mmCIF file of C-alpha atoms in Angstrom:
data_model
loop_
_atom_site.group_PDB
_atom_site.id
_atom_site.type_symbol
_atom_site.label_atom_id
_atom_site.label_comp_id
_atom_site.label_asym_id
_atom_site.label_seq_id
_atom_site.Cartn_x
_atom_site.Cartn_y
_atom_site.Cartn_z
ATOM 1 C CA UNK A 1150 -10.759 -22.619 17.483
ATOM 2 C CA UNK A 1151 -10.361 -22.384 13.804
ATOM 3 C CA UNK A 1152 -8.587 -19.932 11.941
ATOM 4 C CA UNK A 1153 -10.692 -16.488 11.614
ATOM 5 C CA UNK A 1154 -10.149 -12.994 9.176
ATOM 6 C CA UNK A 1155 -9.794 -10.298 11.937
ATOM 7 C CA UNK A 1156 -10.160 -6.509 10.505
ATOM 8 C CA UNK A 1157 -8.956 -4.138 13.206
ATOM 9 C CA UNK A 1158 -9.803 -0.457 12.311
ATOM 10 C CA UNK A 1159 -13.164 -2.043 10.696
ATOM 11 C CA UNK A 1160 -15.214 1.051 11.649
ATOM 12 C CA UNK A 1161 -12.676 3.521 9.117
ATOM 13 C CA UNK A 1162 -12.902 4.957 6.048
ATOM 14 C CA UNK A 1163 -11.375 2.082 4.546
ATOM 15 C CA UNK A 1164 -12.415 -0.415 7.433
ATOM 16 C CA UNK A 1165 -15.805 -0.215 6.868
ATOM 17 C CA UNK A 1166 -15.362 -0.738 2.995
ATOM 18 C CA UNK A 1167 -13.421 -3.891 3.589
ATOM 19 C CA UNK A 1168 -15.879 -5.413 5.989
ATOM 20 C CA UNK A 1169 -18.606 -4.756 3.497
ATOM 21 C CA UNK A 1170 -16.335 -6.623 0.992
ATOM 22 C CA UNK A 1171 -15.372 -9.747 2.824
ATOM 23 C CA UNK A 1172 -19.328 -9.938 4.077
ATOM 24 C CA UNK A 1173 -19.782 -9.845 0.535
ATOM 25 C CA UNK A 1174 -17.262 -12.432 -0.244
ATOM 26 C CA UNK A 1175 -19.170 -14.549 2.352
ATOM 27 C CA UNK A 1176 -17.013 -14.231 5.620
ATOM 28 C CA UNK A 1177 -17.787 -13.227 9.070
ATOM 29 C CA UNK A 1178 -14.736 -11.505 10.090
ATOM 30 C CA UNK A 1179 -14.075 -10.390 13.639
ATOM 31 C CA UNK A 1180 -14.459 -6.470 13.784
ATOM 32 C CA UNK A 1181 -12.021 -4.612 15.923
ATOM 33 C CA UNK A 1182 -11.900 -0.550 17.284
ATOM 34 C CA UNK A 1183 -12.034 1.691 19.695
ATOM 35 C CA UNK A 1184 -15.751 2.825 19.588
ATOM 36 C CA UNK A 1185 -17.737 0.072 21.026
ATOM 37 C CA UNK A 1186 -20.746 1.607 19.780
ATOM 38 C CA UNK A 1187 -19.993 2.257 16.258
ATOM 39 C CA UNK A 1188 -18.401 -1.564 16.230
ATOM 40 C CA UNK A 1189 -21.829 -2.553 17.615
ATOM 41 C CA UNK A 1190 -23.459 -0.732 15.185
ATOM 42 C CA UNK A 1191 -21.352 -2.089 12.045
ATOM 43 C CA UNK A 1192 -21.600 -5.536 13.065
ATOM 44 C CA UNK A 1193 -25.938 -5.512 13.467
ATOM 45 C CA UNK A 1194 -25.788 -3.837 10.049
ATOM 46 C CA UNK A 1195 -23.446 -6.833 8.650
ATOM 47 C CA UNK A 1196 -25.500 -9.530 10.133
ATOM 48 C CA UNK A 1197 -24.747 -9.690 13.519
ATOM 49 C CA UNK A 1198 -20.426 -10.153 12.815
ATOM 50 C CA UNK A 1199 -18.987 -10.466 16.250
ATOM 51 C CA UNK A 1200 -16.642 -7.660 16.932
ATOM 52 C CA UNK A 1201 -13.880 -6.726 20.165
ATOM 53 C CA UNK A 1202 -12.916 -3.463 21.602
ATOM 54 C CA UNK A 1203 -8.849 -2.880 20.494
ATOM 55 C CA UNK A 1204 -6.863 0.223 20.939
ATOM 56 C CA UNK A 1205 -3.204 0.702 19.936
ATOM 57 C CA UNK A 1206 -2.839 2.927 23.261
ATOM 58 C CA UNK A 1207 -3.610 -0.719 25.129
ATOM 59 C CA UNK A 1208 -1.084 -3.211 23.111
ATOM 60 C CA UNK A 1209 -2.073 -6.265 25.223
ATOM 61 C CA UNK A 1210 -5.845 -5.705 23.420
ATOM 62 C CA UNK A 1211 -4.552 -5.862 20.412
ATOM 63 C CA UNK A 1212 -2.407 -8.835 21.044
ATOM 64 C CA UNK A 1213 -5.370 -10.437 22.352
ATOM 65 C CA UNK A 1214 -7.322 -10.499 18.744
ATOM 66 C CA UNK A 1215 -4.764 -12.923 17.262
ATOM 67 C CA UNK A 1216 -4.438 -16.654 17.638
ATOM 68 C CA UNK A 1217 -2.295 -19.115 16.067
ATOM 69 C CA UNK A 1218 -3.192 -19.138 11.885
ATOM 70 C CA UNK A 1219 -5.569 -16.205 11.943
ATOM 71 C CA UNK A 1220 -5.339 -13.460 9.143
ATOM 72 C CA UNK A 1221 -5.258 -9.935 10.763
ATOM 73 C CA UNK A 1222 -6.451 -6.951 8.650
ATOM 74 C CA UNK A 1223 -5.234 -3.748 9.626
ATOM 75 C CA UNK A 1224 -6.327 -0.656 8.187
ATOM 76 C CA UNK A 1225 -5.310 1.213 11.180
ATOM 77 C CA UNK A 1226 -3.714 4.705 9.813
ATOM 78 C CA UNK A 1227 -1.273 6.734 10.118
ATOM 79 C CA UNK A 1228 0.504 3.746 9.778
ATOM 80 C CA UNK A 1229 3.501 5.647 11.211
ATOM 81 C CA UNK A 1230 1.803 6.547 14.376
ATOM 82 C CA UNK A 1231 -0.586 3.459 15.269
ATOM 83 C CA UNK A 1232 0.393 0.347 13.040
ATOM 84 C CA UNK A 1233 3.433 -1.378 15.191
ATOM 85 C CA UNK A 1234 1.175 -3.132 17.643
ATOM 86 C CA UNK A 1235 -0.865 -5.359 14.593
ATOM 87 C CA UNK A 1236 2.520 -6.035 13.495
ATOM 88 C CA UNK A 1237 3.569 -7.493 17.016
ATOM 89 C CA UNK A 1238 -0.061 -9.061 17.607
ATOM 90 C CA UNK A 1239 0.492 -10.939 14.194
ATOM 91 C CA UNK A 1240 4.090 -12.106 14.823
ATOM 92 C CA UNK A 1241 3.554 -13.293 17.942
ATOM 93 C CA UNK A 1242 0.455 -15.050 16.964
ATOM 94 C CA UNK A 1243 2.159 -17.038 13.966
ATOM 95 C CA UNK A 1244 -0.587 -15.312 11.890
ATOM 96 C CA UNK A 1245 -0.849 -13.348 8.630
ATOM 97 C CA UNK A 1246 -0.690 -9.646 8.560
ATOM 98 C CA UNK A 1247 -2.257 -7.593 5.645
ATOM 99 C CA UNK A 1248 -2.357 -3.913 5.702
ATOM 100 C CA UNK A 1249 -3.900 -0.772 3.772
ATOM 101 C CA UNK A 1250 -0.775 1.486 4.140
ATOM 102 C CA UNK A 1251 0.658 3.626 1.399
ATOM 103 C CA UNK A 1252 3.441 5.080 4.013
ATOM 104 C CA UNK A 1253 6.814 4.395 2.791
ATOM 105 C CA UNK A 1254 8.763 4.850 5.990
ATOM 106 C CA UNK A 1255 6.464 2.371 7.477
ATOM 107 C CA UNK A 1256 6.682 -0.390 4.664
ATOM 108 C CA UNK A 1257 10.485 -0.101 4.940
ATOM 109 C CA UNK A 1258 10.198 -0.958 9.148
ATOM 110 C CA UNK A 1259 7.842 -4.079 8.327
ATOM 111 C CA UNK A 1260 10.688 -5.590 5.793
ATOM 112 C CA UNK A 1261 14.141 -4.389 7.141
ATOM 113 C CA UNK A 1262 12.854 -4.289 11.239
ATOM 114 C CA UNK A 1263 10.032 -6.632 11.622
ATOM 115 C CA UNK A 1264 10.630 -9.240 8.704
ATOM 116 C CA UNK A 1265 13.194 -10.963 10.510
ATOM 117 C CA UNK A 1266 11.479 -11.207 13.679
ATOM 118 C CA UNK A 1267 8.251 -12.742 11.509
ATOM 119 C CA UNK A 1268 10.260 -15.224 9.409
ATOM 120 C CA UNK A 1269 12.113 -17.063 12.547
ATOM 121 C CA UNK A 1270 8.625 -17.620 14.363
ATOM 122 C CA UNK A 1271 6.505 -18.587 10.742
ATOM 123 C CA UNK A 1272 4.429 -14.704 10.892
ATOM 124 C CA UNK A 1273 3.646 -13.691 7.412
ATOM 125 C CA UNK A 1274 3.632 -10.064 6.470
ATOM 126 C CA UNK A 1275 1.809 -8.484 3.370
ATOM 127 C CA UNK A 1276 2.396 -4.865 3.814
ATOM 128 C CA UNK A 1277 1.024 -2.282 1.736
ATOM 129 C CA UNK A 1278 -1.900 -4.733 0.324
ATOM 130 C CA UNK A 1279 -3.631 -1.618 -1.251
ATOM 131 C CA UNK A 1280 -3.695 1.043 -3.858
ATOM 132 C CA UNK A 1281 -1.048 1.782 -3.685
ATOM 133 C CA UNK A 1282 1.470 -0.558 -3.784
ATOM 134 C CA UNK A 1283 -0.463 -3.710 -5.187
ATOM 135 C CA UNK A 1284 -1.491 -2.585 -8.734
ATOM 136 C CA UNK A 1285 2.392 -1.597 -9.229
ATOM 137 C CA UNK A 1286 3.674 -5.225 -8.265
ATOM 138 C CA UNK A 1287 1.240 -6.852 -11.137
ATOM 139 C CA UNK A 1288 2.107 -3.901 -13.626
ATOM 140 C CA UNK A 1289 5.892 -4.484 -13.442
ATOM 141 C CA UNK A 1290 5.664 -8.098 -13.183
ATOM 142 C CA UNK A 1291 3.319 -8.506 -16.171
ATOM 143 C CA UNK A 1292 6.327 -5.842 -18.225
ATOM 144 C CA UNK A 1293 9.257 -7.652 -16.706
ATOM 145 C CA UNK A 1294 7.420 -11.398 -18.014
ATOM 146 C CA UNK A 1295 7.228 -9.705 -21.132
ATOM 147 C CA UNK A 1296 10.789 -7.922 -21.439
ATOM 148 C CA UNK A 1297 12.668 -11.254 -20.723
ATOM 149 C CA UNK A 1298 15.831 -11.618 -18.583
ATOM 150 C CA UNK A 1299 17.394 -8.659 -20.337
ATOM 151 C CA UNK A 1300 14.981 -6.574 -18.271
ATOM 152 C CA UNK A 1301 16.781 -5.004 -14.973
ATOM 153 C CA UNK A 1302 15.166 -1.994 -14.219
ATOM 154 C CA UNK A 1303 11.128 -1.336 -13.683
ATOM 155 C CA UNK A 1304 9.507 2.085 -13.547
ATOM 156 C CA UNK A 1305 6.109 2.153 -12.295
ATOM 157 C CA UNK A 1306 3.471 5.013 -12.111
ATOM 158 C CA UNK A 1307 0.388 5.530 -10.307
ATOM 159 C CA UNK A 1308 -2.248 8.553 -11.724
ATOM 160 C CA UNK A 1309 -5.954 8.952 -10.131
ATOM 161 C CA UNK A 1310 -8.086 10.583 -12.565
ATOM 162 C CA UNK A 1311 -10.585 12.181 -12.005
ATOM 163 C CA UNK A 1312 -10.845 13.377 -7.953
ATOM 164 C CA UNK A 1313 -9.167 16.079 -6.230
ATOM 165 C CA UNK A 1314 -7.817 16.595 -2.840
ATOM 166 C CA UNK A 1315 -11.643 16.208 -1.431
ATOM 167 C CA UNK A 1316 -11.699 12.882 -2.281
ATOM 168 C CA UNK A 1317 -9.128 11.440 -0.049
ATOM 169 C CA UNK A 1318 -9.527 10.608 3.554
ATOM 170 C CA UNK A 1319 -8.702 11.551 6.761
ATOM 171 C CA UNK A 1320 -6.221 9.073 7.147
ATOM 172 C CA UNK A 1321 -4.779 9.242 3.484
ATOM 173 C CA UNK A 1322 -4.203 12.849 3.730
ATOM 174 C CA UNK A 1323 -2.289 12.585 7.190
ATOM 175 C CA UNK A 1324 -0.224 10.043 5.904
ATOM 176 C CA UNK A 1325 0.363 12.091 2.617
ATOM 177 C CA UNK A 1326 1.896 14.604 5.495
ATOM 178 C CA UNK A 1327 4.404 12.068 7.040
ATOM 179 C CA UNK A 1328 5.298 10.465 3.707
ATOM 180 C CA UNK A 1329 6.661 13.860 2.272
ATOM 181 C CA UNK A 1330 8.830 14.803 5.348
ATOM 182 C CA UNK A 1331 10.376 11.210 6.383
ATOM 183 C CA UNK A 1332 13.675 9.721 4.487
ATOM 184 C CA UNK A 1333 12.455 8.283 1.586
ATOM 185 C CA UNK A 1334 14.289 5.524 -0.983
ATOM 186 C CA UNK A 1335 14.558 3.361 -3.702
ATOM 187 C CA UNK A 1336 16.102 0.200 -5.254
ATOM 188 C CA UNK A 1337 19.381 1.222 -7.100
ATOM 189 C CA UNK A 1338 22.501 -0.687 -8.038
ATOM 190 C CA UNK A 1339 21.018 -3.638 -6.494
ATOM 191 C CA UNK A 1340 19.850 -2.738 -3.060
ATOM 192 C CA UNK A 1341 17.194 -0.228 -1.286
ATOM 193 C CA UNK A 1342 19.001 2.709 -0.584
ATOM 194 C CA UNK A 1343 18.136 6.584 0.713
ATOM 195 C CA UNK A 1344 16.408 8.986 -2.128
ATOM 196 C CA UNK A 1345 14.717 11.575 -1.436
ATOM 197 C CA UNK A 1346 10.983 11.881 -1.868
ATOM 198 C CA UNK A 1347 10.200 13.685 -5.589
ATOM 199 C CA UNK A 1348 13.878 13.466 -6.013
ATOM 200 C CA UNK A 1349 13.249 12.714 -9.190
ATOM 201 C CA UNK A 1350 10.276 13.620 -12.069
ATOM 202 C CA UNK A 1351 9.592 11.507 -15.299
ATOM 203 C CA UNK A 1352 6.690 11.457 -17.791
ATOM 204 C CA UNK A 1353 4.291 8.314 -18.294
ATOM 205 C CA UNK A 1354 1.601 8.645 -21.516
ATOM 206 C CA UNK A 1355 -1.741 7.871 -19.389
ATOM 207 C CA UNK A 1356 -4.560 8.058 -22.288
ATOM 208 C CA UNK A 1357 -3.078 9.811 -24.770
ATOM 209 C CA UNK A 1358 -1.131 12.382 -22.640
ATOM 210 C CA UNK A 1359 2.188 12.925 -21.467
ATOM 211 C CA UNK A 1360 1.772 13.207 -17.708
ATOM 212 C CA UNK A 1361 4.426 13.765 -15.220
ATOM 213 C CA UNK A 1362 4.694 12.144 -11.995
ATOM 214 C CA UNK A 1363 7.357 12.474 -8.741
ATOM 215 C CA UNK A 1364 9.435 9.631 -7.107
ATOM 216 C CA UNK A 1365 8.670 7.807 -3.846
ATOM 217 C CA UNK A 1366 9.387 5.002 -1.879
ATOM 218 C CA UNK A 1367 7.255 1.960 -2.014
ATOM 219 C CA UNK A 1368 6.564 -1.906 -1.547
ATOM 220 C CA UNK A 1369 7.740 -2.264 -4.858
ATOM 221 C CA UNK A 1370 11.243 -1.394 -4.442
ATOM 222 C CA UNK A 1371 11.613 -4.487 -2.221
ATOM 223 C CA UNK A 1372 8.382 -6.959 -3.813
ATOM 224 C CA UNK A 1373 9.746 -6.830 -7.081
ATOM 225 C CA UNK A 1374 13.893 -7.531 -6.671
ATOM 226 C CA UNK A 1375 12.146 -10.694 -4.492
ATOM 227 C CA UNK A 1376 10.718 -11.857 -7.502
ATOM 228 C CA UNK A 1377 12.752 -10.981 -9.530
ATOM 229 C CA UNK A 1378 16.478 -11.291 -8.723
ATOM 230 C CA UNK A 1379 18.072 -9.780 -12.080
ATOM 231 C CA UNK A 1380 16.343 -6.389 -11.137
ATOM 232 C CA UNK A 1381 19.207 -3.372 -10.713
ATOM 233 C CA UNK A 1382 16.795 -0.732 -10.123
ATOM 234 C CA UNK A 1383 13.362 -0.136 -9.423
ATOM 235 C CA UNK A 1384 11.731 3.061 -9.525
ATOM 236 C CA UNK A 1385 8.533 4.080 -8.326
ATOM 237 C CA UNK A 1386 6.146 7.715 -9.428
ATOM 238 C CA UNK A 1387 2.906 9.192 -8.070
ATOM 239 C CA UNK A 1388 1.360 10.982 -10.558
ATOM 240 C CA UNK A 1389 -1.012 12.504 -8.589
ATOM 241 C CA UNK A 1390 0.145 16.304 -8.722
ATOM 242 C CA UNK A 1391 0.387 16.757 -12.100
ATOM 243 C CA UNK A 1392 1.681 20.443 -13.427
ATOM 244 C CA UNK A 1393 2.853 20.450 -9.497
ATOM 245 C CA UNK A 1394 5.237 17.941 -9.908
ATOM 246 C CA UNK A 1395 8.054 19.862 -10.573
ATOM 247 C CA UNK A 1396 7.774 22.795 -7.708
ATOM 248 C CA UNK A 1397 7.133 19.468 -5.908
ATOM 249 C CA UNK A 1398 10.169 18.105 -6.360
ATOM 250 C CA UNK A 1399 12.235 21.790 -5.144
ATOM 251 C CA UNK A 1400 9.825 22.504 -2.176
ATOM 252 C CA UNK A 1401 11.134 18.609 -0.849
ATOM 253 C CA UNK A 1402 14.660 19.526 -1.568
ATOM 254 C CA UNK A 1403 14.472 22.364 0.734
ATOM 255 C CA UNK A 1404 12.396 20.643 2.927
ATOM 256 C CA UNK A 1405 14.622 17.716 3.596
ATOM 257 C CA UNK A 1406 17.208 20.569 4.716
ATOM 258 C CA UNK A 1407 14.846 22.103 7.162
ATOM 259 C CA UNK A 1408 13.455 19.083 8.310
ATOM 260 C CA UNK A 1409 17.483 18.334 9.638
ATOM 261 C CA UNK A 1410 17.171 20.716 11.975
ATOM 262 C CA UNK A 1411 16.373 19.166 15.436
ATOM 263 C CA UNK A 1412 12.444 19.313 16.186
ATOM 264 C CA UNK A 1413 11.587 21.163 13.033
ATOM 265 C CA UNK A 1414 10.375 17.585 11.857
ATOM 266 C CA UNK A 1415 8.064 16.624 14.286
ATOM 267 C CA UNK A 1416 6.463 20.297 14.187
ATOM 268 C CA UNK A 1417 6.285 20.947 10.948
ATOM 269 C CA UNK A 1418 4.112 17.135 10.623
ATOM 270 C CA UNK A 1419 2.222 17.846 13.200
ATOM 271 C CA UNK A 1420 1.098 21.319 11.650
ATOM 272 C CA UNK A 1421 0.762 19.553 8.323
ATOM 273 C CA UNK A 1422 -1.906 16.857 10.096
ATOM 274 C CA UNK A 1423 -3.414 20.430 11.714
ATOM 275 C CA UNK A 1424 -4.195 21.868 8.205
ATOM 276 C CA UNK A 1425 -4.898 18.880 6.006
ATOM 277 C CA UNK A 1426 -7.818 18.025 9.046
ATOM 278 C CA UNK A 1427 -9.232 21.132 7.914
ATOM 279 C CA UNK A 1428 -10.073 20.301 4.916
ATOM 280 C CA UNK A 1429 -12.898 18.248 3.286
ATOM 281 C CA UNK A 1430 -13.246 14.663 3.248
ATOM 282 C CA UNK A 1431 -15.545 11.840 1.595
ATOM 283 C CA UNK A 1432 -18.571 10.461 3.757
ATOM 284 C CA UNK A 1433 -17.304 7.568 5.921
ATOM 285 C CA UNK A 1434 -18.538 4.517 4.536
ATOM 286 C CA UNK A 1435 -18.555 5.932 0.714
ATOM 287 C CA UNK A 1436 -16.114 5.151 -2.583
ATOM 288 C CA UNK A 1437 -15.636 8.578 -4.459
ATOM 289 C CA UNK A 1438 -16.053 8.436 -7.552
ATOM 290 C CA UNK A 1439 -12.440 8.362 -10.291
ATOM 291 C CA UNK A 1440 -10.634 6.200 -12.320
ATOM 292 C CA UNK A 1441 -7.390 4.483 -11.255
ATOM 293 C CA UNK A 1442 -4.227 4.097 -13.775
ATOM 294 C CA UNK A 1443 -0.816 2.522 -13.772
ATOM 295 C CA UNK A 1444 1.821 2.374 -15.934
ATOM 296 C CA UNK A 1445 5.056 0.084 -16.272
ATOM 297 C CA UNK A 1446 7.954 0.102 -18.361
ATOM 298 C CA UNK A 1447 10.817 -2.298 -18.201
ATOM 299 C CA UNK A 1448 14.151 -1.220 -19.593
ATOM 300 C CA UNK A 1449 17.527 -3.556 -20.564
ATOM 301 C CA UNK A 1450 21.123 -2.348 -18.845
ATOM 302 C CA UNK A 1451 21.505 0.394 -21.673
ATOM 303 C CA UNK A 1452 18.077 2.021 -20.856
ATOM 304 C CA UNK A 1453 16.414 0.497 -24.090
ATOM 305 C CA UNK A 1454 12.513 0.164 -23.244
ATOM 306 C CA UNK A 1455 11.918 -3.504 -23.496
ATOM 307 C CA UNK A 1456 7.530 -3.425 -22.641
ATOM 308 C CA UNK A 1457 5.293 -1.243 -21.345
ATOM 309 C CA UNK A 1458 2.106 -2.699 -19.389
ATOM 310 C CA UNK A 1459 -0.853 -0.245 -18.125
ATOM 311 C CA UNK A 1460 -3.676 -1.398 -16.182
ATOM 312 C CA UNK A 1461 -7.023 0.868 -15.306
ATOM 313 C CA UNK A 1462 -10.179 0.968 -13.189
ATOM 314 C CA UNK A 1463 -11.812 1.230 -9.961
ATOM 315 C CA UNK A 1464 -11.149 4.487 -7.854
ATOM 316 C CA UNK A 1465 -8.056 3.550 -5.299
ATOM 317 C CA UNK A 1466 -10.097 3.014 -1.947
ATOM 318 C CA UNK A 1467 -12.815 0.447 -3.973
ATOM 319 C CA UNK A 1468 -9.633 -1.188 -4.990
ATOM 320 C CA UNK A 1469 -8.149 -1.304 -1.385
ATOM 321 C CA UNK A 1470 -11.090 -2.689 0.111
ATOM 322 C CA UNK A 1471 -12.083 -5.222 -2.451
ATOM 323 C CA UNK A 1472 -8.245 -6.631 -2.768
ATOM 324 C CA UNK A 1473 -7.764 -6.535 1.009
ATOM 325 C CA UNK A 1474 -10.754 -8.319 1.231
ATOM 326 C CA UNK A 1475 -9.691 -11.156 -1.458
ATOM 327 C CA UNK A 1476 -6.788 -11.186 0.016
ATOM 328 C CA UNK A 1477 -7.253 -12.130 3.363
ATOM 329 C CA UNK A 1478 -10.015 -14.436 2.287
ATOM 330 C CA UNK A 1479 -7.271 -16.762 0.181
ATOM 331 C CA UNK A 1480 -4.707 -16.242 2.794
ATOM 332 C CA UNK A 1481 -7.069 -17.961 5.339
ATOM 333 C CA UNK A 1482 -8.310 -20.495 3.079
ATOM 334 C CA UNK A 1483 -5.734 -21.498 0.757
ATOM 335 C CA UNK A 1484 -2.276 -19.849 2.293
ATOM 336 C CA UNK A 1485 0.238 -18.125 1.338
ATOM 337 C CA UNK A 1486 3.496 -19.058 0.044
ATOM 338 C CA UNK A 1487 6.219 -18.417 2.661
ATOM 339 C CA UNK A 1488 7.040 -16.688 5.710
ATOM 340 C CA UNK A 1489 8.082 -13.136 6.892
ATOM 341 C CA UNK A 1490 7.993 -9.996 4.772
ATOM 342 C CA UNK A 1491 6.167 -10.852 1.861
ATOM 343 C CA UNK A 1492 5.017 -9.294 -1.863
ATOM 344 C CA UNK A 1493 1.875 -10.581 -3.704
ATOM 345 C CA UNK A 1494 4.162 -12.041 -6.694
ATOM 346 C CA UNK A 1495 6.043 -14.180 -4.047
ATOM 347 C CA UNK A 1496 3.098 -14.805 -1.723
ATOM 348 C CA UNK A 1497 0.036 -15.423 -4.404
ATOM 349 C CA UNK A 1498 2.025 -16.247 -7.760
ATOM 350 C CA UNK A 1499 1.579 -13.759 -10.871
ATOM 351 C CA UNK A 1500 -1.549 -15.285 -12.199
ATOM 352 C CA UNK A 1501 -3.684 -15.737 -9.100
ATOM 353 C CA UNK A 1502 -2.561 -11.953 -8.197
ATOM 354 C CA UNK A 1503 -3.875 -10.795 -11.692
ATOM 355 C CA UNK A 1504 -7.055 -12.699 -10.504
ATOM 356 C CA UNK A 1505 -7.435 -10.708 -7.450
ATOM 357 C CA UNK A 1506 -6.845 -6.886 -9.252
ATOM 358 C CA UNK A 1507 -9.421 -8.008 -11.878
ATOM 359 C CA UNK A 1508 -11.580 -9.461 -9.093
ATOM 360 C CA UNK A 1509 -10.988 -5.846 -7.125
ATOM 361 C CA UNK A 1510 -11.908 -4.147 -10.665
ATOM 362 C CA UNK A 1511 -8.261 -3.281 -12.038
ATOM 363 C CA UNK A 1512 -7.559 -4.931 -15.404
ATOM 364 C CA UNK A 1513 -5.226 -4.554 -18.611
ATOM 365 C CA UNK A 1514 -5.902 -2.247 -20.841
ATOM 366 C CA UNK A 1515 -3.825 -1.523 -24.303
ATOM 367 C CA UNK A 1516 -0.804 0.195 -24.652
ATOM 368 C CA UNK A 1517 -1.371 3.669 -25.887
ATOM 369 C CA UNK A 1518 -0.745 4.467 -29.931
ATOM 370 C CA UNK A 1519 2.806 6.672 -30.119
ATOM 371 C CA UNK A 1520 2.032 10.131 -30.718
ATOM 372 C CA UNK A 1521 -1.719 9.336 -29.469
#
């Protein structure tokens, strides 16, 4: 049978927009859920895709969705909670994973506990083939080309203009929850090592303003010193909490204490899940509306800013779903280069991966005036 795009959690938030995509992109994916009706339902709107019950609580059904060379699409979430088995279906199915997740404690599993296992049986895992972590690869690539090889460090910052906590989803906002109370880390001196999440808070200019932004782990603390081996530290910001940032960074301080104590973890996420459920969340099925921004500087050994590269556009789920959806389309046509854990420099090369933001509506934009 030839090689097919299956998109497991294709009835979600983010599911549903990348089905839509890839339909658009002229594929038939194989849908995959729980809900047998709203699968049903999603594939008759889509043109009659074929689709197969799948439920992380029954691994063997989610084995079952992967043969030899197909590209699996997960945008199963929590990642945390549910994303292991498409991990294990795609390993042992010699196929290519691609996932939506933003969770670091998850993306550091896929490269440091599952990458091995994937590159001794030729699996191929893109983790973290979203917003975020994608737009952050091409941002401190494209400063790091620029800088030259006196370039070893990378700072990168996301922002979302524009939409406030009502305009996440379910899923983002319970991952949000786990991301804040599990170890977090970063790329110093060389190697991914333990930091605390908002450990630390720096400014980016994001059109014409100073705006601060907190530390966390992501893909790019292990995509970028991949591609490129001179890197001696990478450092990562959300920028989403603006004049929060800094009570941000004390509440996790004392939180990481707390969170020591034996059980307190596990409660205190679960009552975070309870209370962020409560809240408001877009329509499934819909892109709110807000503008997405990232910023990169690359800096020489003595900290002397070398460039500075910021890209801007579509909202961060519109990006997700049209870059997951590019993605797995020239995975299944055109490969990727190598196996196991894998980034989008290493996997695509630089230019085809600026292809696929601008594709997925992300592009360049010029480096703001000093003092503007």
């Amino acid at each position: 049978m030839p090689a097919r795009i299956v998109l497991f959690g294709a009835t979600g938030y983010t599911g549903r927009l990348t089905a839509e995509r890839l339909v658009a992109l002229g594929e038939r994916p194989l849908l995959a859920g729980r809900s047998e009706e709203k699968l049903a339902s999603l594939g008759a709107a889509l043109g009659g895709l074929e689709w197969r019950r799948a439920d992380v609580y029954r691994r063997n059904s989610v084995f079952d969705l992967v043969q030899d060379g197909d590209v699996l699409v997960s945008t199963v979430g929590p990642f945390a909670k549910w994303g292991e088995p498409a991990v294990g279906a795609a390993i042992a199915g010699r196929g290519t994973y691609l996932d939506s997740t933003g969770e670091p404690a998850f993306i550091r599993r896929v490269f440091e506990e599952w990458g091995p296992s994937a590159a001794r049986g030729g699996a191929r895992l893109m983790t973290a083939m979203g917003y975020d972590f994608v737009p952050g690869a091409l941002a401190g690539a494209l400063a790091l080309e620029e800088a030259g090889e006196a370039a070893v460090r990378v700072d990168v910052g996301y922002y979302a203009l524009g939409g406030g906590p009502e305009s996440l989803s379910a899923g983002t906002k319970a991952s949000l929850v786990g991301a804040s109370l599990n170890e977090g880390f970063a790329f110093r001196d060389g190697r991914v090592q333990v930091a605390r999440a908002a450990e630390r808070v720096r400014d980016f200019r994001v059109k014409g303003k100073a705006r601060p932004a907190v530390s966390v782990g992501g893909a790019e603390h292990f995509t970028l010193p991949a591609a490129y081996p001179r890197l001696r530290e990478v450092n990562v910001y959300l920028g989403w909490f603006a004049a929060l940032a800094r009570p941000m960074q004390a509440a996790t301080l004392v939180g990481s204490a707390v969170a020591r104590v034996p059980g307190i973890r596990g409660a205190m996420q679960m009552a975070g899940e309870r209370l962020v459920g409560l809240t408001g969340s877009p329509e499934a099925g819909t892109t709110p509306g807000g503008l997405s921004w990232i910023a990169a500087e690359a800096f020489d050994a003595n900290g002397l800013a070398l460039a500075e590269v910021h890209l801007s556009g579509a909202d961060g789920y519109a990006f997700t779903a049209a870059f997951l959806a590019w993605a797995a389309r020239r995975a299944l046509h055109e490969g990727v280069s190598g196996t196991g854990p894998l980034g989008t420099v290493e996997a695509f090369g630089l230019a085809a991966l600026q292809e696929g933001c601008e594709f997925a509506g992300l592009a360049r934009v010029e480096r703001p005036a000093a003092g503007a």
